[in-house]
């Protein structure tokens, strides 16, 4: 008897909760959204708020943060040539890397898609193989290739020509960046091309379009989502990187990532407020650039 | 110079690696003709069409378009348009932009483009769909957009690669009639590839029957059906009964007497002269043989008493299998009387007299 009442009691309570849930849509919504919102708050919004707050704080003696509101950090960024130059240099490095990756990656992806299926897998595999080696090691390898006694200069010397100073230089940085980013361009374009119906190219030719016009009017617009995705995947990490420019640029010229790293960790004393302001500006610039880019590239489809 | 010949193929060969897809094909397609290439899949009909379009170049031989050799001319320099089996409409363009594509490529003035696109869409009854995207249209509508996109360029020849293959049966029948009447209205030469013999018979002025890369016969639908030149054509187009035997004697009027391998004496029509003792095949269409209860008058040719083995009533006809010598012989009897009387129809086990006029049976040598 007793267990029966207990059972019916708990059943009653469950019934009440269920009824409450049914009645209050707001409660339902809250419960469903809570885990996701909690995660976003803890790991995205909160750190961002902290960075924003820091960017308006004052850097005290010894790198201590003083909570006095100031716009000096932002003023420094926009007036001191060290920072302004680093921004432009990083953005240009990103633009060039993206362009070169696009010019190399699109034909490569096209070539792979046009192979018989069993070859496609092998070739894609070859594109991915470098990822299995640590990125630092691969960048050091480029130092060896480009250095004064490296493979290229040895070959040049063997031909009886004078050596060329390839490393360290901004060109070497670009080579390293393109090398490291190429797979991120090839894979999205490959995915877009493998969904592309190549009969459409025949249809375009049939209607009087030569290869160039058929590419520009049909293939490129229809694979634009792949191009856009690849460009973003290449551009963003490239603008923020600091390893490649340190190693292949010889730490002589400053890119955004190098300055950020220095402000937070290396300089004595560190300057977190200035670093935070730099990160915020960086984020805004990238967001605006990407929005513009997507507007332009996906216009055709809407 | 071209004497009303739109497309002239001379000894065209196409090899892919070690496969000979098209093997010395020669044919002349006349101006304004609805010409079909008919054959099983892999017979070379699509490859031949693709060579006329310019998507493939012949390994050897020549292709003339209104007297001009185009063997190695790329597709975008040929005034020929194709309707693809998959339609191949550009998904990122509207219907109107799809139709305008060819004219834009030819740098037609925008005013003319607008007018011709409207006309072309009216022609295929899609006037109100100009602003839609292809994926918002049904299969039949997409098919018509593909037609408009090709026809708007006023091509010398329109090539159609199994354009109705993806449609369901009812829509297919509708489109067959529509295509045929469209072709008569615009007067453009149509070259039509299909594996559907009924479709080819219904729509074409002339048909080329192909198999294994070769053209077996070119002729009007009647010629192809009534006077096939070989076993393959007789078998592929419609249905038929084959009886193998040897020629015994030849009479005037092209009639020959055949002794079949299982000892029947049969008479048939020769389509080319055949010497006695030649091995031949007799081909008799099921609707061209008759089964009667009473023995036909004496002297009726090809008359044999037979037993009915199987009967299938299919509405318009009854299909009857009778035992003739070692084989089952298929014949169709039209149900021209409306009755439920069981005696009006043949039943298995009954016997009757099978016969056919000598000219209803064709003597084939290949």
XYZ file of C-alpha atoms in Angstrom:
668
model
C 0.000 0.000 0.000
C 2.723 2.449 1.098
C 4.826 1.984 -2.004
C 1.715 2.528 -4.068
C 1.108 5.954 -2.556
C 4.783 6.859 -2.979
C 4.663 5.882 -6.615
C 1.516 7.871 -7.203
C 3.044 10.809 -5.278
C 6.096 10.974 -7.527
C 3.867 10.469 -10.522
C 1.807 13.411 -9.352
C 4.921 15.595 -8.993
C 6.160 14.622 -12.468
C 2.740 15.413 -13.812
C 2.847 18.862 -12.221
C 6.283 19.637 -13.677
C 5.155 18.480 -17.079
C 2.069 20.650 -16.862
C 4.155 23.654 -15.797
C 6.525 23.108 -18.719
C 3.661 22.853 -21.115
C 2.112 26.040 -19.844
C 5.239 28.197 -19.827
C 6.818 28.451 -23.250
C 9.394 30.853 -21.877
C 10.595 28.266 -19.377
C 10.848 25.652 -22.128
C 12.872 27.976 -24.297
C 15.159 28.897 -21.413
C 15.896 25.286 -20.564
C 16.592 24.370 -24.163
C 18.856 27.336 -24.826
C 20.724 27.271 -21.518
C 23.632 24.914 -22.415
C 24.426 26.677 -25.656
C 24.074 30.160 -24.208
C 26.202 29.212 -21.204
C 28.968 27.973 -23.484
C 28.873 31.080 -25.662
C 28.924 33.347 -22.606
C 31.811 31.571 -20.912
C 34.092 31.040 -23.868
C 33.174 33.743 -26.334
C 31.299 36.744 -24.977
C 33.005 36.985 -21.597
C 36.603 36.909 -22.905
C 35.605 39.427 -25.563
C 34.161 41.756 -22.930
C 37.375 41.430 -20.926
C 39.445 42.365 -23.982
C 37.198 45.349 -24.729
C 37.522 46.553 -21.110
C 41.310 46.160 -21.165
C 41.532 48.155 -24.381
C 40.160 51.222 -22.573
C 42.352 50.767 -19.466
C 45.671 52.464 -18.713
C 48.969 50.647 -18.633
C 50.626 51.406 -15.328
C 54.280 51.080 -14.301
C 55.652 47.527 -14.688
C 52.764 46.547 -16.931
C 50.148 46.756 -14.169
C 46.637 47.514 -15.389
C 45.094 50.663 -13.990
C 41.369 50.945 -14.402
C 41.341 54.537 -15.588
C 39.335 55.032 -18.769
C 41.441 56.232 -21.686
C 41.347 56.342 -25.506
C 45.127 56.629 -25.672
C 45.567 52.999 -26.725
C 43.450 53.524 -29.827
C 45.094 56.879 -30.482
C 48.525 55.202 -30.416
C 47.359 52.547 -32.897
C 46.144 55.066 -35.412
C 48.996 57.539 -35.101
C 52.240 55.662 -34.473
C 53.677 54.454 -37.752
C 54.951 51.216 -36.195
C 51.368 50.046 -35.678
C 49.821 51.591 -38.776
C 52.513 49.993 -40.946
C 52.099 46.627 -39.290
C 48.378 46.713 -40.065
C 48.898 47.527 -43.693
C 51.726 45.028 -44.061
C 49.624 42.251 -42.539
C 46.600 43.039 -44.655
C 48.689 43.164 -47.814
C 50.359 39.885 -46.882
C 46.889 38.427 -46.415
C 45.602 39.791 -49.732
C 48.631 38.583 -51.683
C 48.642 35.181 -50.008
C 44.939 34.777 -50.749
C 45.356 35.847 -54.382
C 48.345 33.592 -55.019
C 46.631 30.672 -53.284
C 43.578 31.278 -55.456
C 45.613 31.392 -58.669
C 47.461 28.195 -57.716
C 44.622 26.451 -55.913
C 41.824 26.789 -58.457
C 43.740 25.134 -61.329
C 45.008 22.457 -58.939
C 41.498 21.687 -57.662
C 40.233 21.661 -61.264
C 43.005 19.286 -62.303
C 42.206 16.897 -59.440
C 38.446 16.925 -60.130
C 39.022 16.059 -63.787
C 41.102 12.934 -62.970
C 39.446 9.479 -62.829
C 37.948 8.802 -59.359
C 40.720 6.534 -58.058
C 43.346 9.192 -58.912
C 41.344 11.950 -57.247
C 41.673 10.280 -53.861
C 45.425 9.852 -54.270
C 45.959 13.466 -55.341
C 43.832 14.907 -52.538
C 45.807 12.749 -50.155
C 49.030 14.292 -51.500
C 47.633 17.778 -50.909
C 46.921 16.851 -47.295
C 50.150 15.012 -46.476
C 52.142 18.117 -45.352
C 49.573 18.587 -42.569
C 50.958 15.522 -40.867
C 54.210 17.316 -40.118
C 54.387 20.059 -37.525
C 53.914 23.491 -39.065
C 57.087 24.850 -37.396
C 59.173 22.048 -38.836
C 57.804 22.740 -42.302
C 58.580 26.438 -41.955
C 62.136 25.636 -40.831
C 62.430 23.496 -43.947
C 61.737 26.600 -46.024
C 64.557 28.377 -44.187
C 66.874 25.606 -45.337
C 65.608 25.796 -48.879
C 65.863 29.588 -49.155
C 68.961 30.324 -47.036
C 72.299 31.459 -48.454
C 73.627 27.899 -48.412
C 70.239 26.394 -49.170
C 69.116 24.176 -52.003
C 68.178 27.003 -54.368
C 71.386 28.980 -53.868
C 73.493 25.816 -54.174
C 71.811 25.108 -57.478
C 72.366 28.691 -58.647
C 76.018 28.483 -57.604
C 76.454 25.197 -59.395
C 75.357 26.966 -62.564
C 78.106 29.528 -61.979
C 75.774 32.396 -61.105
C 76.035 34.679 -58.075
C 73.992 33.812 -55.011
C 70.710 35.589 -54.327
C 69.647 36.799 -50.888
C 66.306 35.029 -50.648
C 66.114 34.726 -46.904
C 65.259 36.489 -44.686
C 62.880 38.687 -46.659
C 59.237 39.621 -47.088
C 59.226 37.468 -50.221
C 60.295 34.482 -48.141
C 57.439 35.239 -45.735
C 54.992 35.230 -48.653
C 56.366 31.899 -49.898
C 55.924 30.403 -46.439
C 52.415 31.794 -46.074
C 51.274 30.544 -49.490
C 52.801 27.136 -48.811
C 51.053 26.807 -45.465
C 47.648 28.042 -46.683
C 47.302 26.377 -50.068
C 45.412 23.278 -48.852
C 42.809 25.529 -47.186
C 42.139 27.032 -50.601
C 42.263 23.791 -52.586
C 39.827 21.795 -50.459
C 36.769 24.124 -50.548
C 37.265 24.774 -54.270
C 37.619 21.043 -54.875
C 34.356 20.461 -52.999
C 32.582 23.118 -55.090
C 34.014 21.781 -58.362
C 33.111 18.186 -57.592
C 29.468 19.282 -57.299
C 29.730 21.220 -60.574
C 27.980 19.682 -63.586
C 30.558 19.844 -66.383
C 27.800 19.361 -68.994
C 27.119 23.055 -68.341
C 30.501 23.883 -69.897
C 29.480 21.966 -73.009
C 26.172 23.808 -73.021
C 28.022 27.146 -72.804
C 30.363 26.160 -75.662
C 27.352 24.975 -77.648
C 25.794 28.422 -77.223
C 28.880 30.156 -78.580
C 31.012 30.822 -75.485
C 34.751 30.192 -75.846
C 36.609 28.589 -72.931
C 37.381 31.890 -71.167
C 33.826 33.185 -71.323
C 32.364 29.810 -70.380
C 34.635 29.835 -67.317
C 33.772 33.405 -66.318
C 30.017 33.125 -66.971
C 29.299 29.587 -65.824
C 32.014 27.739 -63.896
C 33.323 30.589 -61.753
C 29.920 31.896 -60.593
C 28.768 28.374 -59.743
C 31.924 27.561 -57.766
C 32.038 30.966 -56.045
C 30.947 29.569 -52.652
C 34.106 27.406 -52.674
C 36.274 30.357 -53.694
C 34.746 32.535 -50.961
C 35.165 29.882 -48.273
C 38.763 29.174 -49.321
C 39.638 32.877 -49.369
C 38.325 33.418 -45.847
C 40.087 30.306 -44.569
C 43.355 31.611 -46.022
C 42.992 35.331 -45.335
C 42.086 35.348 -41.628
C 44.877 33.131 -40.244
C 47.388 34.796 -42.578
C 46.673 38.308 -41.326
C 47.057 37.225 -37.702
C 50.057 34.900 -38.029
C 53.409 35.609 -36.364
C 55.442 32.412 -36.717
C 56.165 32.577 -40.442
C 57.141 36.238 -40.383
C 59.388 35.590 -37.362
C 61.180 32.666 -38.970
C 61.262 33.581 -42.656
C 61.208 37.366 -42.235
C 64.083 37.154 -39.800
C 62.069 39.082 -37.172
C 63.146 42.282 -38.896
C 59.806 43.566 -40.100
C 56.765 43.593 -37.899
C 53.457 42.083 -38.795
C 50.347 42.394 -36.698
C 50.817 39.027 -35.047
C 54.402 39.812 -34.074
C 53.408 43.078 -32.393
C 50.512 41.433 -30.574
C 52.717 38.665 -29.312
C 55.334 41.155 -28.178
C 52.872 43.433 -26.395
C 51.399 40.563 -24.432
C 54.435 38.457 -23.620
C 57.841 39.609 -24.730
C 58.135 43.318 -24.146
C 59.327 44.498 -20.785
C 57.070 45.702 -19.338
C 54.121 44.146 -21.264
C 51.313 46.374 -22.455
C 48.054 44.471 -22.322
C 45.721 47.453 -22.855
C 47.468 48.411 -26.109
C 47.493 44.762 -27.218
C 43.790 44.474 -26.480
C 43.003 47.596 -28.488
C 45.022 46.159 -31.321
C 43.065 42.897 -31.207
C 39.730 44.743 -31.218
C 40.658 46.878 -34.238
C 41.951 43.762 -35.964
C 38.672 41.973 -35.343
C 36.550 44.859 -36.618
C 38.662 45.254 -39.764
C 38.406 41.536 -40.562
C 34.676 41.384 -39.929
C 34.014 44.345 -42.208
C 36.332 42.948 -44.894
C 34.623 39.564 -44.847
C 31.129 41.023 -44.974
C 32.104 43.105 -48.015
C 33.749 40.104 -49.628
C 30.706 37.876 -49.207
C 28.395 40.614 -50.491
C 30.471 40.946 -53.640
C 31.114 37.281 -54.362
C 27.677 35.827 -53.679
C 25.727 38.625 -55.364
C 25.253 36.564 -58.516
C 23.393 33.833 -56.683
C 20.790 36.065 -55.052
C 26.868 23.520 -103.324
C 25.199 21.530 -100.573
C 22.096 20.600 -102.650
C 19.742 20.797 -99.690
C 21.986 18.642 -97.503
C 22.283 20.065 -93.979
C 24.745 17.579 -92.519
C 26.964 15.241 -94.495
C 28.974 12.581 -92.653
C 31.594 10.810 -94.744
C 33.284 7.700 -93.387
C 33.371 9.102 -89.881
C 35.314 7.022 -87.345
C 35.690 7.738 -83.615
C 37.976 5.655 -81.427
C 38.264 6.004 -77.633
C 41.464 4.284 -76.522
C 40.909 0.800 -78.006
C 37.129 1.049 -78.434
C 35.704 1.967 -81.814
C 32.576 3.922 -80.856
C 31.697 5.047 -84.373
C 32.800 2.835 -87.239
C 32.829 4.343 -90.743
C 29.510 6.118 -90.548
C 28.261 7.892 -93.657
C 24.934 9.659 -93.874
C 23.331 12.716 -95.379
C 20.721 14.653 -93.452
C 18.493 16.898 -95.543
C 17.494 20.482 -94.842
C 14.349 20.745 -92.730
C 14.280 17.039 -92.005
C 13.377 15.374 -88.704
C 16.126 12.766 -88.667
C 16.501 10.187 -85.891
C 19.424 8.035 -84.888
C 18.014 4.954 -83.237
C 19.829 2.107 -81.537
C 20.575 0.385 -78.235
C 22.813 2.141 -75.698
C 26.449 2.094 -76.761
C 25.612 1.880 -80.471
C 27.456 5.127 -81.233
C 24.443 7.362 -81.812
C 25.300 9.846 -79.050
C 28.975 9.961 -80.061
C 27.907 10.704 -83.642
C 25.667 13.523 -82.384
C 28.490 14.902 -80.202
C 30.779 14.976 -83.238
C 28.190 16.996 -85.168
C 27.946 19.368 -82.171
C 31.745 19.616 -81.904
C 32.170 18.098 -78.416
C 34.180 15.271 -79.978
C 36.377 15.348 -83.042
C 36.390 12.412 -85.474
C 39.440 10.123 -85.490
C 39.050 10.020 -89.261
C 36.453 10.945 -91.854
C 34.766 14.248 -92.559
C 31.724 16.169 -91.371
C 30.167 18.874 -93.539
C 27.669 21.430 -92.319
C 25.896 22.926 -95.326
C 28.893 22.047 -97.461
C 31.470 23.458 -95.037
C 33.913 21.021 -93.444
C 33.631 21.327 -89.648
C 35.477 18.216 -88.503
C 37.807 20.068 -86.135
C 35.845 23.269 -85.539
C 35.194 23.866 -81.823
C 31.505 23.891 -80.771
C 31.403 27.643 -80.131
C 32.215 28.304 -83.799
C 29.481 26.050 -85.201
C 26.009 27.325 -85.856
C 24.531 24.198 -84.318
C 22.728 23.935 -80.995
C 22.109 21.018 -78.683
C 19.306 20.046 -76.329
C 20.984 17.922 -73.674
C 19.486 14.879 -72.042
C 19.964 16.510 -68.625
C 18.849 19.877 -70.119
C 22.054 21.490 -68.716
C 20.257 24.729 -67.851
C 22.416 27.269 -66.001
C 21.116 27.135 -62.421
C 22.414 30.602 -61.482
C 20.491 32.335 -64.266
C 16.799 32.989 -64.759
C 14.890 31.341 -67.585
C 15.210 34.525 -69.669
C 18.975 34.755 -68.986
C 19.382 31.126 -69.975
C 17.598 31.733 -73.268
C 19.526 34.963 -73.870
C 22.939 33.333 -73.253
C 23.616 32.325 -76.858
C 22.566 35.721 -78.232
C 24.751 37.529 -75.654
C 27.736 35.455 -76.705
C 27.126 36.541 -80.291
C 26.965 40.198 -79.173
C 23.406 40.661 -80.394
C 22.070 44.174 -79.579
C 20.158 44.122 -76.250
C 16.882 45.284 -77.856
C 16.932 42.348 -80.267
C 17.860 39.963 -77.466
C 14.840 40.989 -75.390
C 12.515 40.559 -78.335
C 13.885 37.220 -79.498
C 13.912 35.795 -75.963
C 10.243 36.753 -75.567
C 9.420 35.148 -78.920
C 11.318 31.969 -78.095
C 9.578 31.639 -74.717
C 6.188 32.222 -76.381
C 7.070 29.503 -78.897
C 7.432 26.944 -76.091
C 4.498 28.455 -74.140
C 6.612 29.637 -71.210
C 6.073 33.372 -71.644
C 5.163 33.937 -68.009
C 8.134 32.016 -66.608
C 10.907 34.347 -67.776
C 11.924 35.507 -64.295
C 11.983 32.035 -62.685
C 15.033 29.942 -61.909
C 15.341 26.526 -63.617
C 14.991 24.648 -60.306
C 11.549 26.239 -59.814
C 10.268 24.515 -62.966
C 8.961 21.003 -63.570
C 10.888 18.559 -65.760
C 8.683 19.241 -68.774
C 9.064 23.002 -68.372
C 12.853 22.724 -68.032
C 12.806 20.672 -71.215
C 10.985 23.468 -73.013
C 13.420 26.086 -71.696
C 16.270 23.982 -73.099
C 14.470 23.940 -76.458
C 13.901 27.707 -76.413
C 17.531 28.322 -75.420
C 18.676 26.364 -78.474
C 16.075 27.548 -80.997
C 16.480 31.257 -80.197
C 19.862 31.149 -81.974
C 18.256 30.019 -85.258
C 20.748 27.133 -85.583
C 21.434 25.487 -88.937
C 20.716 22.178 -87.227
C 19.212 21.376 -83.836
C 20.661 18.345 -82.088
C 18.574 16.535 -79.482
C 20.175 13.895 -77.250
C 17.359 11.730 -75.836
C 15.615 14.905 -74.711
C 12.533 13.125 -73.403
C 14.403 10.383 -71.548
C 13.861 11.875 -68.091
C 10.123 12.513 -68.440
C 7.333 10.196 -67.345
C 5.360 8.335 -70.002
C 2.352 10.642 -70.290
C 4.406 13.830 -70.475
C 6.702 12.082 -72.899
C 3.834 11.358 -75.307
C 2.689 14.980 -75.061
C 6.166 16.330 -75.706
C 6.633 13.995 -78.691
C 3.659 15.588 -80.435
C 4.739 19.065 -79.344
C 8.303 18.582 -80.616
C 7.084 17.282 -83.942
C 4.704 20.199 -84.506
C 7.360 22.665 -83.298
C 9.812 21.276 -85.833
C 7.225 21.661 -88.615
C 6.551 25.264 -87.572
C 10.197 26.445 -87.311
C 11.394 24.348 -90.262
C 14.819 23.730 -88.703
C 16.615 20.432 -89.308
C 16.302 18.254 -86.179
C 18.712 15.411 -85.475
C 17.213 13.328 -82.741
C 18.925 10.575 -80.766
C 16.765 7.977 -79.062
C 16.669 4.336 -78.061
C 12.865 4.338 -78.097
C 11.749 2.829 -81.412
C 8.147 3.944 -81.074
C 9.287 7.536 -80.512
C 11.525 7.377 -83.583
C 8.783 5.884 -85.786
C 6.231 8.440 -84.678
C 8.296 11.613 -85.068
C 10.872 11.057 -87.781
C 10.947 11.758 -91.488
C 13.864 9.345 -91.715
C 15.603 7.042 -89.254
C 19.154 5.701 -89.122
C 19.257 2.418 -87.212
C 22.652 1.919 -85.564
C 24.349 -0.914 -83.757
C 27.947 -1.420 -82.573
C 29.124 1.845 -84.149
C 27.711 1.083 -87.583
C 24.696 2.398 -89.486
C 22.635 -0.626 -90.510
C 19.825 1.070 -92.382
C 18.616 4.552 -93.206
C 15.031 4.986 -94.331
C 11.556 6.318 -93.662
C 9.692 4.766 -90.706
C 7.682 2.643 -93.153
C 10.796 1.400 -94.954
C 12.519 0.584 -91.672
C 9.548 -1.339 -90.316
C 8.222 -3.017 -93.464
C 11.502 -3.665 -95.280
C 14.258 -4.128 -92.702
C 17.576 -5.013 -94.350
C 18.862 -7.327 -91.631
C 17.896 -9.369 -88.642
C 19.024 -6.728 -86.150
C 16.787 -4.024 -87.634
C 13.793 -6.369 -87.906
C 14.282 -7.400 -84.295
C 15.053 -3.979 -82.801
C 12.118 -2.188 -84.459
C 8.861 -3.769 -83.398
C 8.471 -7.495 -82.853
C 8.845 -10.350 -85.285
C 9.069 -14.126 -85.708
C 12.278 -15.487 -87.202
C 12.399 -18.802 -89.040
C 15.783 -20.009 -90.341
C 16.047 -22.055 -93.513
C 17.491 -22.451 -97.015
C 16.215 -21.053 -100.297
C 14.656 -23.806 -102.411
C 13.473 -21.929 -105.464
C 12.937 -18.390 -106.664
C 9.838 -17.229 -108.534
C 8.959 -14.102 -110.443
C 7.815 -11.088 -108.401
C 10.566 -11.599 -105.845
C 8.810 -14.468 -104.108
C 10.996 -17.352 -102.923
C 10.222 -20.740 -101.410
C 12.141 -21.614 -98.277
C 12.668 -24.969 -96.626
C 13.009 -24.245 -92.926
C 15.601 -26.061 -90.808
C 12.772 -28.034 -89.156
C 11.233 -29.086 -92.483
C 8.443 -26.564 -93.144
C 7.921 -25.235 -96.659
C 7.359 -21.478 -96.492
C 7.113 -18.614 -98.954
C 8.268 -15.056 -98.526
C 9.244 -11.789 -100.175
C 12.875 -11.207 -101.174
C 14.262 -7.703 -100.612
C 17.345 -8.519 -102.646
C 17.892 -11.378 -105.072
C 19.003 -14.562 -103.402
C 20.400 -17.673 -105.071
C 18.952 -21.132 -104.230
C 20.645 -22.994 -101.359
C 21.507 -19.707 -99.559
C 20.919 -19.735 -95.805
C 18.288 -17.127 -94.992
C 15.990 -15.974 -92.214
C 12.296 -15.424 -92.711
C 10.824 -12.564 -90.695
C 7.057 -12.427 -90.127
C 5.543 -9.631 -87.989
C 2.945 -10.937 -85.481
C 0.201 -8.697 -86.888
C 0.845 -9.904 -90.446
C -0.041 -13.581 -89.854
C -3.557 -14.931 -89.396
C -5.208 -17.740 -87.473
C -8.539 -19.111 -88.664
C -10.886 -21.794 -87.344
C -11.902 -23.048 -90.794
C -9.165 -24.225 -93.185
C -8.463 -21.441 -95.705
C -9.113 -22.218 -99.387
C -6.697 -24.736 -100.929
C -3.609 -23.125 -102.395
C -3.308 -20.553 -99.555
C 0.439 -20.124 -98.977
C 2.199 -20.751 -95.690
C -0.774 -22.583 -94.257
C -0.206 -24.908 -91.311
C -2.515 -26.503 -88.829
C -1.329 -25.379 -85.378
C -2.186 -25.737 -81.708
C -2.747 -22.659 -79.531
C -0.332 -22.743 -76.592
C -0.762 -19.417 -74.820
C -3.231 -16.565 -75.043
C -2.777 -13.076 -73.590
C -5.646 -10.585 -73.814
C -4.264 -7.017 -73.739
C -7.367 -5.006 -74.624
C -6.816 -3.768 -78.145
C -5.254 -7.065 -79.228
C -5.015 -10.660 -78.213
C -1.514 -12.087 -78.353
C -1.498 -15.734 -79.257
C 1.414 -18.196 -79.188
C 0.930 -21.164 -81.470
C 3.151 -24.212 -81.911
C 4.724 -24.167 -85.401
C 7.214 -26.996 -85.863
C 9.802 -26.725 -83.075
C 9.012 -23.133 -82.135
C 6.333 -20.928 -80.648
C 5.012 -18.511 -83.261
C 3.660 -15.194 -81.984
C 0.660 -13.595 -83.668
C -1.602 -10.698 -82.753
C -5.283 -10.588 -83.511
C -7.081 -7.287 -83.242
C -10.166 -7.368 -81.018
C -12.375 -5.577 -83.510
C -15.648 -6.902 -82.031
C -16.851 -5.855 -78.604
C -18.118 -8.967 -76.859
C -17.842 -10.942 -73.640
C -18.550 -14.197 -75.502
C -15.808 -16.604 -74.573
C -16.059 -18.336 -77.967
C -15.046 -15.123 -79.721
C -11.505 -15.491 -78.302
C -8.927 -18.223 -78.800
C -8.306 -20.559 -75.880
C -5.139 -22.564 -75.178
C -5.388 -26.116 -76.504
C -7.567 -25.249 -79.481
C -6.329 -25.911 -82.991
C -6.527 -23.569 -85.962
C -5.002 -22.755 -89.316
C -2.048 -20.359 -89.346
C -1.327 -18.649 -92.661
C 0.124 -15.499 -94.179
C 0.416 -14.050 -97.681
C 3.894 -14.599 -99.114
C 4.569 -10.833 -99.367
C 3.987 -10.447 -95.593
C 7.122 -12.434 -94.818
C 10.525 -10.863 -95.487
C 13.547 -12.909 -96.497
C 16.687 -11.647 -94.740
C 20.203 -12.671 -95.677
C 22.112 -10.937 -92.872
